[in-house]
PDB file of C-alpha atoms in Angstrom:
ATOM      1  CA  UNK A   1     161.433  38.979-209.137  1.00 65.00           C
ATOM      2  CA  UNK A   2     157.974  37.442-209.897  1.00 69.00           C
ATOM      3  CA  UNK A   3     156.043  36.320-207.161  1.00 82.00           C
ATOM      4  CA  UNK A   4     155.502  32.539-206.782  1.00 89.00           C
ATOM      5  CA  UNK A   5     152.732  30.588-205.163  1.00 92.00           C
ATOM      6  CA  UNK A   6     153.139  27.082-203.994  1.00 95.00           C
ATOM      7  CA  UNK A   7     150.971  24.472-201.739  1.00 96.00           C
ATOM      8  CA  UNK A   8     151.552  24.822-198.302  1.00 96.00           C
ATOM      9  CA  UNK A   9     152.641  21.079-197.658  1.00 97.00           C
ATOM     10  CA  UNK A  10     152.328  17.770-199.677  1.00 97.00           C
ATOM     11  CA  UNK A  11     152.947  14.541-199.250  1.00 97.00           C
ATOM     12  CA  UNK A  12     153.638  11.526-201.625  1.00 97.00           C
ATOM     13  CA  UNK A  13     154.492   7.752-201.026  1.00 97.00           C
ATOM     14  CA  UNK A  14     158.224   6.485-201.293  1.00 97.00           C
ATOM     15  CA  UNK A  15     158.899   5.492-204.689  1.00 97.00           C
ATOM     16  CA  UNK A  16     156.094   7.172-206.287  1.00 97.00           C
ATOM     17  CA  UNK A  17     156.976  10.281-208.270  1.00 97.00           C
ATOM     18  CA  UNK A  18     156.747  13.422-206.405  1.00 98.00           C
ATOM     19  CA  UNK A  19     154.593  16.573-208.250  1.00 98.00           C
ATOM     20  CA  UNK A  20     155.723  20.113-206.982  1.00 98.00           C
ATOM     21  CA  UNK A  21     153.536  22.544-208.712  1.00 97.00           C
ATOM     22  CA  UNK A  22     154.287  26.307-208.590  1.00 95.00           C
ATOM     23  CA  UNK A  23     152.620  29.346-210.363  1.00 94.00           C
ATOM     24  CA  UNK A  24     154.148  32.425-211.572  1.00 90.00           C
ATOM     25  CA  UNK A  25     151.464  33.858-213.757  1.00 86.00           C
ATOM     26  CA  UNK A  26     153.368  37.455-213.855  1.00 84.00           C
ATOM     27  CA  UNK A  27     156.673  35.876-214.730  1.00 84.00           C
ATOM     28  CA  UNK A  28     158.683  38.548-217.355  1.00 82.00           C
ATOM     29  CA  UNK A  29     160.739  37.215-220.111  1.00 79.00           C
ATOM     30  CA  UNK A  30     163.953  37.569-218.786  1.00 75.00           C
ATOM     31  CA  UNK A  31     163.087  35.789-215.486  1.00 80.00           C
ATOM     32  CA  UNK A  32     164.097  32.130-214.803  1.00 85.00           C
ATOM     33  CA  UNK A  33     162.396  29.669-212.756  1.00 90.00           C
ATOM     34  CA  UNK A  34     164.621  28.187-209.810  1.00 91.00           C
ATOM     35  CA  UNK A  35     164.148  25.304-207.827  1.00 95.00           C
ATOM     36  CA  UNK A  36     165.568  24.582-204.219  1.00 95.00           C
ATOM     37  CA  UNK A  37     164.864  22.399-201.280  1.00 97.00           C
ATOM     38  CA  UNK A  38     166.062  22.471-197.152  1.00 96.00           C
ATOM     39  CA  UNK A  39     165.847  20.076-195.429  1.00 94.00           C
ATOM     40  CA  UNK A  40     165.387  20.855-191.851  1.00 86.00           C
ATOM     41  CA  UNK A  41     168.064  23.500-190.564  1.00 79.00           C
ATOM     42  CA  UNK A  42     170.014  23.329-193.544  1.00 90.00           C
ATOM     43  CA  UNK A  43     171.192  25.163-196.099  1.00 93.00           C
ATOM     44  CA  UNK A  44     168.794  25.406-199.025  1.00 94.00           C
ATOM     45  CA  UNK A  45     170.528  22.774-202.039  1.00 93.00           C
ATOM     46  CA  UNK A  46     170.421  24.014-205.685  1.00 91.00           C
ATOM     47  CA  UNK A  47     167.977  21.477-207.702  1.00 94.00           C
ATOM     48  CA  UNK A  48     167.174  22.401-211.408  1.00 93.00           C
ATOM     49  CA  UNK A  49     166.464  25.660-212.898  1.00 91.00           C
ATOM     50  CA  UNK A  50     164.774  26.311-216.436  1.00 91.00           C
ATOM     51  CA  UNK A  51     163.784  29.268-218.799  1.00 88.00           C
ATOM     52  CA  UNK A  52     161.259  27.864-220.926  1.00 87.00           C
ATOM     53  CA  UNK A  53     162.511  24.366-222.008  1.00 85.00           C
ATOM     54  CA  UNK A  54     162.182  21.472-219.921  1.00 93.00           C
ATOM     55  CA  UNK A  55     164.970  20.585-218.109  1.00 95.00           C
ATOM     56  CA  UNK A  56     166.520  17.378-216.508  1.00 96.00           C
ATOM     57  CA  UNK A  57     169.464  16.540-214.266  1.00 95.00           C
ATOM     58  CA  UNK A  58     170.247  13.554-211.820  1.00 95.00           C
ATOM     59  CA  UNK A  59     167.671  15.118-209.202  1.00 94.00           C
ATOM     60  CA  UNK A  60     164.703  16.222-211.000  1.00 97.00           C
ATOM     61  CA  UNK A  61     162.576  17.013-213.957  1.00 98.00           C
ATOM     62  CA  UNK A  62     161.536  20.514-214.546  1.00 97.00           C
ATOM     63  CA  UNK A  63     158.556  21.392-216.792  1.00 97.00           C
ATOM     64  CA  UNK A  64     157.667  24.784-217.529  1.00 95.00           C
ATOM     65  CA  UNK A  65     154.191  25.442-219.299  1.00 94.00           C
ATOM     66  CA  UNK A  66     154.353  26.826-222.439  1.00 92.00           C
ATOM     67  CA  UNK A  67     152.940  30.544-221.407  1.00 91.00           C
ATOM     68  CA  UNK A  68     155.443  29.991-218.571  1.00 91.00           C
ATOM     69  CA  UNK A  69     152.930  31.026-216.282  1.00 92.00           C
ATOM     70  CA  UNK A  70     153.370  27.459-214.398  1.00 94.00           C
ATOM     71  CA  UNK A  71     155.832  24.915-213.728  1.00 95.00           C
ATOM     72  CA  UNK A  72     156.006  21.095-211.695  1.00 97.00           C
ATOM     73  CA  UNK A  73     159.203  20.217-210.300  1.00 98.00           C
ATOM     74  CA  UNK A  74     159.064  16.221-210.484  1.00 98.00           C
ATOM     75  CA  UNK A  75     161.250  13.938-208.384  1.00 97.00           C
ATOM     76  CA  UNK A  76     161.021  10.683-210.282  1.00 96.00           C
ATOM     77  CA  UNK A  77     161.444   8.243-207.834  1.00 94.00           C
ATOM     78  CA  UNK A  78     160.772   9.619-204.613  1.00 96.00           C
ATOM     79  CA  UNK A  79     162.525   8.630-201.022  1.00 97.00           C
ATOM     80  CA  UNK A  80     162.454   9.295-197.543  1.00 96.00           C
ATOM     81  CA  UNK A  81     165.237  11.697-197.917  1.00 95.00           C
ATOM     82  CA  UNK A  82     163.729  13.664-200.043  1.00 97.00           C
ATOM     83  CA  UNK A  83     161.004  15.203-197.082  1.00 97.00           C
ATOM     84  CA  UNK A  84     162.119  18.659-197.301  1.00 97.00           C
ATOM     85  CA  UNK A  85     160.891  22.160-197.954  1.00 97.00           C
ATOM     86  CA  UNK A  86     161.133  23.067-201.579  1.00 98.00           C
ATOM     87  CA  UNK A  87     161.273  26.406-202.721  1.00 96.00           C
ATOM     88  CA  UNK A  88     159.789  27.947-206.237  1.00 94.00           C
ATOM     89  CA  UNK A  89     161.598  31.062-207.198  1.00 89.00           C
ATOM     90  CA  UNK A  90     161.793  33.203-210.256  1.00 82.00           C
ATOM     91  CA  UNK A  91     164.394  35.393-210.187  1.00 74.00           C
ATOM     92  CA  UNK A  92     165.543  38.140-212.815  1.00 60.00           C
ATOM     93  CA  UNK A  93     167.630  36.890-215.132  1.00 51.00           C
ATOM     94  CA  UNK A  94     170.671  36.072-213.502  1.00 50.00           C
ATOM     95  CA  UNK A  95     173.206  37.137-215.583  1.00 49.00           C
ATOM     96  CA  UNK A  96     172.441  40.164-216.025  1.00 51.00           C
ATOM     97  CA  UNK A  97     174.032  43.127-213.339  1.00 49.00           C
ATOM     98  CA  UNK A  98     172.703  44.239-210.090  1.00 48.00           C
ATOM     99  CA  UNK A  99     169.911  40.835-210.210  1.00 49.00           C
ATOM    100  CA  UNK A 100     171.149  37.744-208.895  1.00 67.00           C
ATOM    101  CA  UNK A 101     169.182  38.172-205.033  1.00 77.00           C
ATOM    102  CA  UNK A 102     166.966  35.237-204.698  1.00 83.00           C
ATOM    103  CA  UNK A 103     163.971  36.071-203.337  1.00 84.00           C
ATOM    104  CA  UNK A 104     161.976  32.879-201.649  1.00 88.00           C
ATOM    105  CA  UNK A 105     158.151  32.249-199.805  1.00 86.00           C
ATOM    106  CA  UNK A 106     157.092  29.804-197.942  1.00 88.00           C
ATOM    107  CA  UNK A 107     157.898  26.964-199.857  1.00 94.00           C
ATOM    108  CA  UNK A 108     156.184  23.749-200.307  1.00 97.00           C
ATOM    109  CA  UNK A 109     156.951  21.312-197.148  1.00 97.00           C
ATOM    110  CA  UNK A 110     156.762  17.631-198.725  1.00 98.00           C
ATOM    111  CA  UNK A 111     156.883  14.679-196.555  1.00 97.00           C
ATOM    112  CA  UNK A 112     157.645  11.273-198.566  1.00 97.00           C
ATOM    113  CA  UNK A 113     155.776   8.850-196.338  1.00 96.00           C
ATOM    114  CA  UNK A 114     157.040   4.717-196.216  1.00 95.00           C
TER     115      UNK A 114
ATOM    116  CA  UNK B   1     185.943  20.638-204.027  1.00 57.00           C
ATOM    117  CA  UNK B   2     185.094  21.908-200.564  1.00 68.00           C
ATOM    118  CA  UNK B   3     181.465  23.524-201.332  1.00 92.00           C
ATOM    119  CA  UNK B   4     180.428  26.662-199.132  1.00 96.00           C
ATOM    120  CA  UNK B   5     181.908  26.658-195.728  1.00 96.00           C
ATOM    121  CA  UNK B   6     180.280  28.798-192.947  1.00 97.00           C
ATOM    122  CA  UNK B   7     182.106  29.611-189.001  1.00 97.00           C
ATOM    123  CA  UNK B   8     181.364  29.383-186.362  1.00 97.00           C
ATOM    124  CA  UNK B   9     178.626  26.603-186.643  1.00 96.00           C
ATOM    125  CA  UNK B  10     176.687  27.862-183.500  1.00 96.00           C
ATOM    126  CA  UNK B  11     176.541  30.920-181.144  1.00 96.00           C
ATOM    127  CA  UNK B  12     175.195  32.459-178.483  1.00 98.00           C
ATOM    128  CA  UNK B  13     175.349  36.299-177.533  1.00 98.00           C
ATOM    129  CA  UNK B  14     173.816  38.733-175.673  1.00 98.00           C
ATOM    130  CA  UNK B  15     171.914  41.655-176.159  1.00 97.00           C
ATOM    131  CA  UNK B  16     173.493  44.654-177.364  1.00 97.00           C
ATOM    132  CA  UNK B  17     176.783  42.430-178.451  1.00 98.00           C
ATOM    133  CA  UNK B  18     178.197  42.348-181.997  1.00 98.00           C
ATOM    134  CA  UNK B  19     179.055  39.221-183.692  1.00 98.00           C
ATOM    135  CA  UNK B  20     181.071  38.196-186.733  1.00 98.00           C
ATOM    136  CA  UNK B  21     180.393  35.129-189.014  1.00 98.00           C
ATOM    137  CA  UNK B  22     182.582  33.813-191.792  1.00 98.00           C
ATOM    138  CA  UNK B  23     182.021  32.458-195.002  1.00 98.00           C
ATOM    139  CA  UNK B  24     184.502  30.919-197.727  1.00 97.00           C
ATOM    140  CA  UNK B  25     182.914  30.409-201.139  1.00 95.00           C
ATOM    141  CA  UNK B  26     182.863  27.325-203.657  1.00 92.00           C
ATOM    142  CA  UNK B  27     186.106  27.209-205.474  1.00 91.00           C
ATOM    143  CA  UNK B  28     185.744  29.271-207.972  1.00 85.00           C
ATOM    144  CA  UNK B  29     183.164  31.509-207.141  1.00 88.00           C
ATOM    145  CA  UNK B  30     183.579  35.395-207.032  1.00 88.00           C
ATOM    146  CA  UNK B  31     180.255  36.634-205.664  1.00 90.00           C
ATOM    147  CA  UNK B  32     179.069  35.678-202.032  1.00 93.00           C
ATOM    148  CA  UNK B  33     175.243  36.621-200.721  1.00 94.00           C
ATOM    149  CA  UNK B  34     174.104  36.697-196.789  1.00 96.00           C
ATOM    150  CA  UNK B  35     170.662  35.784-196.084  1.00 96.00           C
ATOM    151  CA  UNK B  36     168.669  35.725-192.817  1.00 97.00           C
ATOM    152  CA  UNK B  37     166.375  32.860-192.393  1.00 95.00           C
ATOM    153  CA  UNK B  38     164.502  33.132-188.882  1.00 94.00           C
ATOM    154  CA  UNK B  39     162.680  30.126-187.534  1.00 91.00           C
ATOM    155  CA  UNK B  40     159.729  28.755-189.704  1.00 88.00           C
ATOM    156  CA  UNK B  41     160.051  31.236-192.458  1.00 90.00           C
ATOM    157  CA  UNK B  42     162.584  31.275-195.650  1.00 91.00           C
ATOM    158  CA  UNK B  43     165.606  32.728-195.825  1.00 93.00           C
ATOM    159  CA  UNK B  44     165.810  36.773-196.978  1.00 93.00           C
ATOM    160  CA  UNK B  45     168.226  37.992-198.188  1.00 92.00           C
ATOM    161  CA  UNK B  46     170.398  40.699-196.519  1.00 95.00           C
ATOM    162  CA  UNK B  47     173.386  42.079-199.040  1.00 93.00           C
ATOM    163  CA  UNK B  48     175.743  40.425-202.128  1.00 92.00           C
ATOM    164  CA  UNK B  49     179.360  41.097-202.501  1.00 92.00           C
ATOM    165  CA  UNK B  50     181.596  41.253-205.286  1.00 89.00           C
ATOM    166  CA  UNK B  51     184.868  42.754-206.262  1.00 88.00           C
ATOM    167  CA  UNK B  52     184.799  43.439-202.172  1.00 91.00           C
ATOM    168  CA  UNK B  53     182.173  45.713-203.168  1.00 92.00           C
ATOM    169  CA  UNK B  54     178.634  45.584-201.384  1.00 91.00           C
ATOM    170  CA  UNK B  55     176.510  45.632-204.587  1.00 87.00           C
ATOM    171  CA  UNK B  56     172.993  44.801-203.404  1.00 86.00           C
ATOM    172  CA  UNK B  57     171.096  45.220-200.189  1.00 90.00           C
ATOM    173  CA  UNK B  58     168.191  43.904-198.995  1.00 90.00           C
ATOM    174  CA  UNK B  59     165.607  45.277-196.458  1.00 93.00           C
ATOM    175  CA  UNK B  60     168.358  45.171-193.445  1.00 96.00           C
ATOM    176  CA  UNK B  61     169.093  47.824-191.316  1.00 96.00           C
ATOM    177  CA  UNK B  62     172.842  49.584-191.086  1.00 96.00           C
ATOM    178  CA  UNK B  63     173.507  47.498-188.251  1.00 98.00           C
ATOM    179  CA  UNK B  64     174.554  45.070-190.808  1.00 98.00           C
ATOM    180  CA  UNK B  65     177.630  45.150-192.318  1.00 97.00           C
ATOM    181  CA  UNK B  66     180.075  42.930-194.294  1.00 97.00           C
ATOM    182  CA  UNK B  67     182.874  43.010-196.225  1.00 96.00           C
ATOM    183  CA  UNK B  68     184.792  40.786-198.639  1.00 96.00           C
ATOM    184  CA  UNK B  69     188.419  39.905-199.115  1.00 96.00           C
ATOM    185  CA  UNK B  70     190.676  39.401-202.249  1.00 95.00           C
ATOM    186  CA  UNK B  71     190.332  35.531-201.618  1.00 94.00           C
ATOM    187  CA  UNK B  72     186.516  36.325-202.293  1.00 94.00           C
ATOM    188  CA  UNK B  73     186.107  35.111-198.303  1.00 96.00           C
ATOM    189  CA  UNK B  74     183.653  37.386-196.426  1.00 97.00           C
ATOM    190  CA  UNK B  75     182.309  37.961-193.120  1.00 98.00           C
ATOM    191  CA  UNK B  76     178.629  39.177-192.167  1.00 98.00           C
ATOM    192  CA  UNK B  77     178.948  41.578-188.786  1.00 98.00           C
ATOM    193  CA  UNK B  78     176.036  42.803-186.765  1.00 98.00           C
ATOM    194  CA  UNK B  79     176.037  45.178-184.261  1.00 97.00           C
ATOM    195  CA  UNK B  80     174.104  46.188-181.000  1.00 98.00           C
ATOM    196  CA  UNK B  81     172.225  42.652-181.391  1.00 98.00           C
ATOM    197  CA  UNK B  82     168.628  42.298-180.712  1.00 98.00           C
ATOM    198  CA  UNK B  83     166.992  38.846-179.499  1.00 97.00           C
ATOM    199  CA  UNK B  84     165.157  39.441-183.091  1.00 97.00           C
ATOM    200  CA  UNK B  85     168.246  38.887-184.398  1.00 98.00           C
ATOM    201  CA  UNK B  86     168.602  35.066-183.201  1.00 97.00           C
ATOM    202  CA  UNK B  87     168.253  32.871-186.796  1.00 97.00           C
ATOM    203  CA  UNK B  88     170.458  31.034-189.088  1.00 97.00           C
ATOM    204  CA  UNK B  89     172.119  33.183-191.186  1.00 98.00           C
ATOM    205  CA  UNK B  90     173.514  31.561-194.618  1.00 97.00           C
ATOM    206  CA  UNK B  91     175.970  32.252-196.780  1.00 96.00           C
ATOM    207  CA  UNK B  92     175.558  31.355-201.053  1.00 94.00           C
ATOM    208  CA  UNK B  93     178.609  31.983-203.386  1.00 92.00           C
ATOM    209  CA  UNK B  94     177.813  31.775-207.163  1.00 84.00           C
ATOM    210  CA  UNK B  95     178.938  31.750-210.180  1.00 76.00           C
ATOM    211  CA  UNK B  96     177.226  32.383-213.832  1.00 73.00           C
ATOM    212  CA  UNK B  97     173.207  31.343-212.846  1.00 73.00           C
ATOM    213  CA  UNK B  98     173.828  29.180-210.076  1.00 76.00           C
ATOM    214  CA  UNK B  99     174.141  29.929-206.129  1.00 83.00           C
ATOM    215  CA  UNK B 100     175.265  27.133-203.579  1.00 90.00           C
ATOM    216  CA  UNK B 101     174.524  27.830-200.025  1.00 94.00           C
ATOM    217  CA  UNK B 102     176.809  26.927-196.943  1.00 96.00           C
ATOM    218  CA  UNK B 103     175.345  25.057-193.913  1.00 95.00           C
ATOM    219  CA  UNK B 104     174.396  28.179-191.896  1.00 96.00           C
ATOM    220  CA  UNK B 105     175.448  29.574-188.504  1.00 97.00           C
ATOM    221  CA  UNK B 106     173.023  29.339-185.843  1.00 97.00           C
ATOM    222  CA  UNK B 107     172.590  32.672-184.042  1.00 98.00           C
ATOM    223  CA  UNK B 108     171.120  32.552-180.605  1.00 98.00           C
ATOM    224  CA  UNK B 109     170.829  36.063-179.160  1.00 98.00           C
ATOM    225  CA  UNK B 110     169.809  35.892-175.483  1.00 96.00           C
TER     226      UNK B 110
END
């Protein structure tokens, strides 16, 4: 898996869009970018994962840079609910035997503030 | 469509006890990972199941152990606890590219 690096802690104002930034400079080909959050003792929720295209669902934005050395999770529309720690991780390409272990950091802790 | 379900919720041992936890994956899913997450740090992982088969292992020692059933259910066991043990340990099922995790079981070793 490639390593990640993410801010420590963030915080952003309810209703404002959140900005989750994450490097993974030595990010391989065949490994895919994974977003997750927890929010405080429990289990970590499945958000939005990419390859190289951008990619949306009802949660979140993904954007991967073009080199896909970097990517910003974006939560459009931000709310109180959303304070949680989110995780960046880059696993080996999941379908593929023997590779689906998801390996997370520290995670970003983001606190939406009224 | 129950998600991931994790038992019990919380417990408490002892030193030196063994304990089992319980997991039932999303509908659906075939392959069922444990992780460890103790307190302030993320969750690692500890070993990944499939066809009742463990197929990857993290850095755990042998006193973990699990097993799957043909239902795809599975159940994390570890042995001669230590109070290092005490965390929440998780259970994620998945299918294809996607893992869901369960809501934990709180492990209090005392």
């Amino acid at each position: 898996d490639a390593k990640t690096t993410q801010p420590t802690s963030m915080d952003c104002a309810e209703g404002r869009a959140a900005n989750l930034p994450c490097n993974h400079s030595t990010i391989s080909g065949n490994e895919y970018v994974y977003w997750y959050r927890q929010i405080h003792s429990q289990g970590p929720q499945y958000i939005i994962h990419g390859l190289k295209n951008n990619e949306t669902n009802e949660m979140a934005s993904l954007i991967i840079t073009e080199d896909r050395k970097s990517s910003t999770l974006i939560l459009p529309h931000a709310t109180l609910r959303d304070t949680a720690v989110y995780y960046c991780i880059a696993p080996v390409n999941p379908l593929s035997e023997g590779a689906q272990k998801l390996v997370f950091g520290q995670g970003t802790r983001l606190t939406i503030n009224p | 469509d129950a998600g991931v379900t994790q038992s019990p919720t919380h417990l408490i041992k002892t030193r030196g006890q063994q304990v089992t936890l319980r997991c039932s994956p999303k509908s659906g899913h075939d392959t069922v990972s444990w992780y460890q997450q103790a307190l302030g740090q993320g969750p690692q992982f500890i070993f990944q199941y499939y066809e009742e088969e463990e197929r990857q292992r993290g850095n755990f020692p042998d006193r973990f152990s699990g097993h799957q059933f043909p239902n795809y259910s599975s159940e994390l066991n570890v042995n001669a606890l230590l109070l290092g043990d005490s965390a929440l340990y998780l259970c994620a099922s998945r299918q294809y590219n996607e893992q869901f995790f369960g809501p934990g079981t709180r492990l209090t070793v005392l």
